[in-house]
Short mmCIF file of C-alpha atoms in Angstrom, two decimals:
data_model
loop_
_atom_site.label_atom_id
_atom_site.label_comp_id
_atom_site.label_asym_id
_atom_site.label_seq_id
_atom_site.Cartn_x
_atom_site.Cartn_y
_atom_site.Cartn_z
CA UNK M 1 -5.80 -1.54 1.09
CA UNK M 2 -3.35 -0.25 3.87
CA UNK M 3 -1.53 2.85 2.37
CA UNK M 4 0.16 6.18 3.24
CA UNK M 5 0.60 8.90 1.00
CA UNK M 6 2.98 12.12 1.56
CA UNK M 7 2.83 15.38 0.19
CA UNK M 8 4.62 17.47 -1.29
CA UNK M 9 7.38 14.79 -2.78
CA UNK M 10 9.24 18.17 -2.43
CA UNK M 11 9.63 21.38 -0.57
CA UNK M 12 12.13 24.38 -1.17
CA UNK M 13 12.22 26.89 1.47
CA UNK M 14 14.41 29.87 2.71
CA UNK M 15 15.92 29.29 5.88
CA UNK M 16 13.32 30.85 8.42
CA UNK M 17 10.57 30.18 6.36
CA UNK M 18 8.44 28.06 8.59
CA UNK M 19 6.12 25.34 6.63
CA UNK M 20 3.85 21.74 7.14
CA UNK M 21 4.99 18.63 5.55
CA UNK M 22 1.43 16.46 4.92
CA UNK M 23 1.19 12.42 5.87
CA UNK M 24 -2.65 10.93 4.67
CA UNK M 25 -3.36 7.29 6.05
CA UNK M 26 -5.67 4.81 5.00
CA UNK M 27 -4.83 2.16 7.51
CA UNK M 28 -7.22 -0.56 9.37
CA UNK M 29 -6.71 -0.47 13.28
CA UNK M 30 -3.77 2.13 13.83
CA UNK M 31 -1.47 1.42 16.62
CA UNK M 32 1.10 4.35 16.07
CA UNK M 33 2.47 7.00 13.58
CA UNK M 34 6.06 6.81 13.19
CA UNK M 35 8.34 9.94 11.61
CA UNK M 36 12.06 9.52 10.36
CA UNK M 37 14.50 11.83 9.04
CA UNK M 38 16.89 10.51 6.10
CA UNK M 39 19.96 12.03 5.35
CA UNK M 40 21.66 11.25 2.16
CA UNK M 41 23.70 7.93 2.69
CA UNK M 42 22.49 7.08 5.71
CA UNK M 43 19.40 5.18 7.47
CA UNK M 44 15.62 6.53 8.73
CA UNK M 45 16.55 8.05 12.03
CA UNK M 46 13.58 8.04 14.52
CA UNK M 47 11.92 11.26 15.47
CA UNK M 48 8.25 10.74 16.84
CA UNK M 49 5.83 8.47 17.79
CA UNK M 50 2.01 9.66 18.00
CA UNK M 51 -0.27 7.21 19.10
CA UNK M 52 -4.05 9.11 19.50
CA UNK M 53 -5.37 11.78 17.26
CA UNK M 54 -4.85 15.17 18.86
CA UNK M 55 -1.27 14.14 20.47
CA UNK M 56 1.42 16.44 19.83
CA UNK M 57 5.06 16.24 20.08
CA UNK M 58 7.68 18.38 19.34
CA UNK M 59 11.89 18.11 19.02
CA UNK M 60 13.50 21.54 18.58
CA UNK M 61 12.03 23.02 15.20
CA UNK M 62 9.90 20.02 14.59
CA UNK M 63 6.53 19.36 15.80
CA UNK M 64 4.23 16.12 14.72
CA UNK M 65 0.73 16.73 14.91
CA UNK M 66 -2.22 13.28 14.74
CA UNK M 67 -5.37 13.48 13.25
CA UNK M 68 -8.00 10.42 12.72
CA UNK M 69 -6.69 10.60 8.94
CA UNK M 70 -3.53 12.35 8.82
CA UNK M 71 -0.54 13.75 10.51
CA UNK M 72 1.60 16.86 9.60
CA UNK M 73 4.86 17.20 10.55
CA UNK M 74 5.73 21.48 11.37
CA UNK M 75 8.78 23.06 11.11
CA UNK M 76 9.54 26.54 12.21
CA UNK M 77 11.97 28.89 11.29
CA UNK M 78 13.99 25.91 9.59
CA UNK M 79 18.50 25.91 9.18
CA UNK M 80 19.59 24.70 6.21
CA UNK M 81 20.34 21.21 8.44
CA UNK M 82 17.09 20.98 8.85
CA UNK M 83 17.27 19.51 5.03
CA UNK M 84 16.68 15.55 4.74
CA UNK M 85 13.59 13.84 3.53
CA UNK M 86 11.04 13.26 6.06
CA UNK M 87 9.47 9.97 6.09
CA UNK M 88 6.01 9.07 7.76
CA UNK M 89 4.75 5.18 8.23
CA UNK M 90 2.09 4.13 10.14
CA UNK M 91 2.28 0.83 12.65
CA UNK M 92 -0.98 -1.38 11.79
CA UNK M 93 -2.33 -2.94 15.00
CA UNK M 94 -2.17 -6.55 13.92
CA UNK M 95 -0.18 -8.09 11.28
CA UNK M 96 2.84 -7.97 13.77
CA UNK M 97 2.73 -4.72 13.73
CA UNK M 98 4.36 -3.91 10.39
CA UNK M 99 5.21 -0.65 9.28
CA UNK M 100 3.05 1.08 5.68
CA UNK M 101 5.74 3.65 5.05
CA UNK M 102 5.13 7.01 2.86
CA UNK M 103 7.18 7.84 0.03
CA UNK M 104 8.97 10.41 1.85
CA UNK M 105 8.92 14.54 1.63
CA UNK M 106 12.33 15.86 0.34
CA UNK M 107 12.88 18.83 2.02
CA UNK M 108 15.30 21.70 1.01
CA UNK M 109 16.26 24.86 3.41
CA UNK M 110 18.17 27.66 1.25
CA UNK M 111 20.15 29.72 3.19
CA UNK Y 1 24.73 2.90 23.13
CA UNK Y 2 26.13 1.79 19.83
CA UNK Y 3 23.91 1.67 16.66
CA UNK Y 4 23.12 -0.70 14.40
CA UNK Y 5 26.37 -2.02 12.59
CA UNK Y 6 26.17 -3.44 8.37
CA UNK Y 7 28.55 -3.98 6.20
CA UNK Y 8 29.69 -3.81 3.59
CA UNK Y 9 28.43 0.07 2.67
CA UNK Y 10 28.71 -0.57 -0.92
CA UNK Y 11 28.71 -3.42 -3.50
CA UNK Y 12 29.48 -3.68 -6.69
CA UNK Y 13 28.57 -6.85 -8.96
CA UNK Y 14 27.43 -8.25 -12.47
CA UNK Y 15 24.04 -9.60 -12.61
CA UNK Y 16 23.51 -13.92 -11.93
CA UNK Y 17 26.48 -13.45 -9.25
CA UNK Y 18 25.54 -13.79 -5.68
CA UNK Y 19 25.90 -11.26 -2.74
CA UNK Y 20 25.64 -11.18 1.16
CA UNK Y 21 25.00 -8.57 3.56
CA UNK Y 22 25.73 -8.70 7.17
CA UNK Y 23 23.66 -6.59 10.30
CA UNK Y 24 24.61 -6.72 13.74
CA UNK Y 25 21.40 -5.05 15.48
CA UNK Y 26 21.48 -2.95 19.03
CA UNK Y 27 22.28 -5.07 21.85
CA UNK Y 28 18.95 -6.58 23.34
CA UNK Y 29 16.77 -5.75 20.63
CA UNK Y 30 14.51 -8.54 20.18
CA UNK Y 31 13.20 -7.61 16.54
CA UNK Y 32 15.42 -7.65 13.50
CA UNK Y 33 14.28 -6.26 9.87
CA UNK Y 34 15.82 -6.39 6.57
CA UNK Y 35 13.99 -3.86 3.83
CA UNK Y 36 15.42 -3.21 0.45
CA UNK Y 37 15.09 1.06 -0.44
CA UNK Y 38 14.75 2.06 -3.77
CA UNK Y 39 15.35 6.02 -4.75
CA UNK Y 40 12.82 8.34 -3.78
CA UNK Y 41 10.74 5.32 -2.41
CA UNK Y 42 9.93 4.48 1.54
CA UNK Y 43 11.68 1.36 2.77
CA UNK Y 44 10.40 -1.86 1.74
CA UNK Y 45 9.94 -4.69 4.33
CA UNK Y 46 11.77 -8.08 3.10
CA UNK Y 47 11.79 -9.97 6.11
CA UNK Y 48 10.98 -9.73 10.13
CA UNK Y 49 13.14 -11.36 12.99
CA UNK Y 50 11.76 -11.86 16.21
CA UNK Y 51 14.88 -13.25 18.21
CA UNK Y 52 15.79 -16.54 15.82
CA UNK Y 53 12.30 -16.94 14.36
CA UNK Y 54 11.02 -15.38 11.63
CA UNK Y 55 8.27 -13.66 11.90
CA UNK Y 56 7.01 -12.22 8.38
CA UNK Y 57 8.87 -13.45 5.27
CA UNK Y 58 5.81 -12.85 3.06
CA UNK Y 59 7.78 -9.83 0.17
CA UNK Y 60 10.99 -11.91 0.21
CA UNK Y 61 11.78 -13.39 -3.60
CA UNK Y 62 12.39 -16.79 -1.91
CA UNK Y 63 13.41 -17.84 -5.32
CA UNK Y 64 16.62 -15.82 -4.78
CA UNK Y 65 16.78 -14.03 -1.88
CA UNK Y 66 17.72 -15.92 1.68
CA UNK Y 67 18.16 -14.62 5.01
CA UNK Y 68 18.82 -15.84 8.73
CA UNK Y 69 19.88 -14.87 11.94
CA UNK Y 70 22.14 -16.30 13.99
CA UNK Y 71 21.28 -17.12 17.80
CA UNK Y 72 19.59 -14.33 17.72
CA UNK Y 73 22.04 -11.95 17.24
CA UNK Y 74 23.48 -11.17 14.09
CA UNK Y 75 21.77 -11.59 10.64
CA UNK Y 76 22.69 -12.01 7.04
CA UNK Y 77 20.94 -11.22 3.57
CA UNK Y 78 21.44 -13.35 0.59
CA UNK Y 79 21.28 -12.74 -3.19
CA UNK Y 80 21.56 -15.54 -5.16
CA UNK Y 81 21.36 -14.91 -8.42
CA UNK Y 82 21.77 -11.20 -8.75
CA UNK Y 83 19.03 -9.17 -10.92
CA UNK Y 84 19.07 -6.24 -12.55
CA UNK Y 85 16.29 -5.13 -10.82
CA UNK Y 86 17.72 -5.68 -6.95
CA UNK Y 87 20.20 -2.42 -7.53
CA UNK Y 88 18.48 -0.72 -4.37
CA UNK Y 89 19.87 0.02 -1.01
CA UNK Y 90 19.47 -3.12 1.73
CA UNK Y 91 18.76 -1.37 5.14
CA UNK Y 92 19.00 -3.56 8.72
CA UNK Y 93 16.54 -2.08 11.18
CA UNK Y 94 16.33 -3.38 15.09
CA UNK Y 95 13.78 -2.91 17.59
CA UNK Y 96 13.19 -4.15 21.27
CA UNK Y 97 10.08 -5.66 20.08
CA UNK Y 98 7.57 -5.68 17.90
CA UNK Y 99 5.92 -2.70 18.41
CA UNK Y 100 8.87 -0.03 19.26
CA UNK Y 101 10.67 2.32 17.12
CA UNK Y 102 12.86 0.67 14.52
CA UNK Y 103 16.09 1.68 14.63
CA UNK Y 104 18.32 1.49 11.08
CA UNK Y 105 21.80 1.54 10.11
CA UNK Y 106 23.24 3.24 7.09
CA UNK Y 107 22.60 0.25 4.52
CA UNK Y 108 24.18 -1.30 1.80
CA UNK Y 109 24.18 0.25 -1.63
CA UNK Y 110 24.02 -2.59 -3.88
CA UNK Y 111 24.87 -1.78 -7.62
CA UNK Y 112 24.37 -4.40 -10.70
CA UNK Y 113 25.90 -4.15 -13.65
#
């Protein structure tokens, strides 16, 4: 069964403290990886798309990383508006091309 | 370019009543989705719009839940009766197709009492 599984569900860190949020797939004929950032109240907003293991891409203090079974999501020296929860889903090849989404990593700078 | 529009933001009603939601995607995106977000869960995918068609309906609870869009366009999501268990936020996501980022708007907190 198609599934994607993030960890940690939470992460506290002081601003500057630079960390890796995790994002494990189990998912038959990957087309794409797909991060989001939620804010409280609002909708996913699109960050990355990685599409072969070993791509990298990066957007200020983020940077997504692929793997054949996972993909981590970096963030160095985070602000505290780096804080939102940080969804992963992954884009099956077939089944018109329907997202698996994670559970989400909730992620907490302190200043 | 402007983002994708719902309304209303929040809604407030007893269980058996019915509600509607309303989405008006990015112009020229192709691909429309309705997914229902429970707290501290990833989005759930109710139904999939390609242009007027639809294109995956298979996780809607047809026994209460309706949706359609119109030319194309603009799309609406039906509850009819109201559950306990459909308190969740309704999120409206377009695409230019079927296999480029979704874009969402802010959703629909839906609240039964």
């Amino acid at each position: 069964e198609d599934q994607v599984t993030q960890s940690p569900e939470a992460l506290r860190l002081q601003e500057g403290e630079s960390s890796s949020l995790n994002c494990s797939y189990t998912v038959s004929g990957l087309r794409g990886l797909f991060w989001y950032r939620q804010d409280p109240g609002k909708g996913p907003e699109f960050l990355f798309t990685l599409y072969s293991a070993g791509e990298e891409k990066e957007k200020e203090r983020l940077k997504a990383t692929l793997t054949k079974k996972e993909s981590f999501l970096h963030i160095t020296a985070p602000k505290p508006e780096d804080s939102a929860t940080y969804l992963c889903a992954a884009q099956r090849s077939d089944s018109n091309y329907q997202l698996i989404w994670g559970a989400g990593t909730k992620l907490i700078i302190k200043p | 370019e402007a983002g994708v529009a719902q309304s209303p933001r929040y809604k407030i009603i007893e269980k058996r009543q019915s509600v509607a939601f309303w989405c008006n995607p990015i112009s020229g995106h192709a691909t429309l989705y309705w997914y229902q977000q429970i707290l501290g869960q990833g989005p759930k995918l109710l139904i999939q719009f390609q242009n007027n068609g639809v294109v995956d309906d298979s996780q809607l609870p047809k026994d209460r839940f309706s949706a359609e869009r119109l030319k194309g366009v603009d799309s609406t999501l039906k509850i009819q009766p109201a559950k306990l268990e459909d308190s969740a936020v309704y999120l409206c996501a377009s695409s230019l197709d079927l296999i480029q980022p979704q874009h969402f708007g802010d959703g629909t907190r839906l609240s039964i009492l």
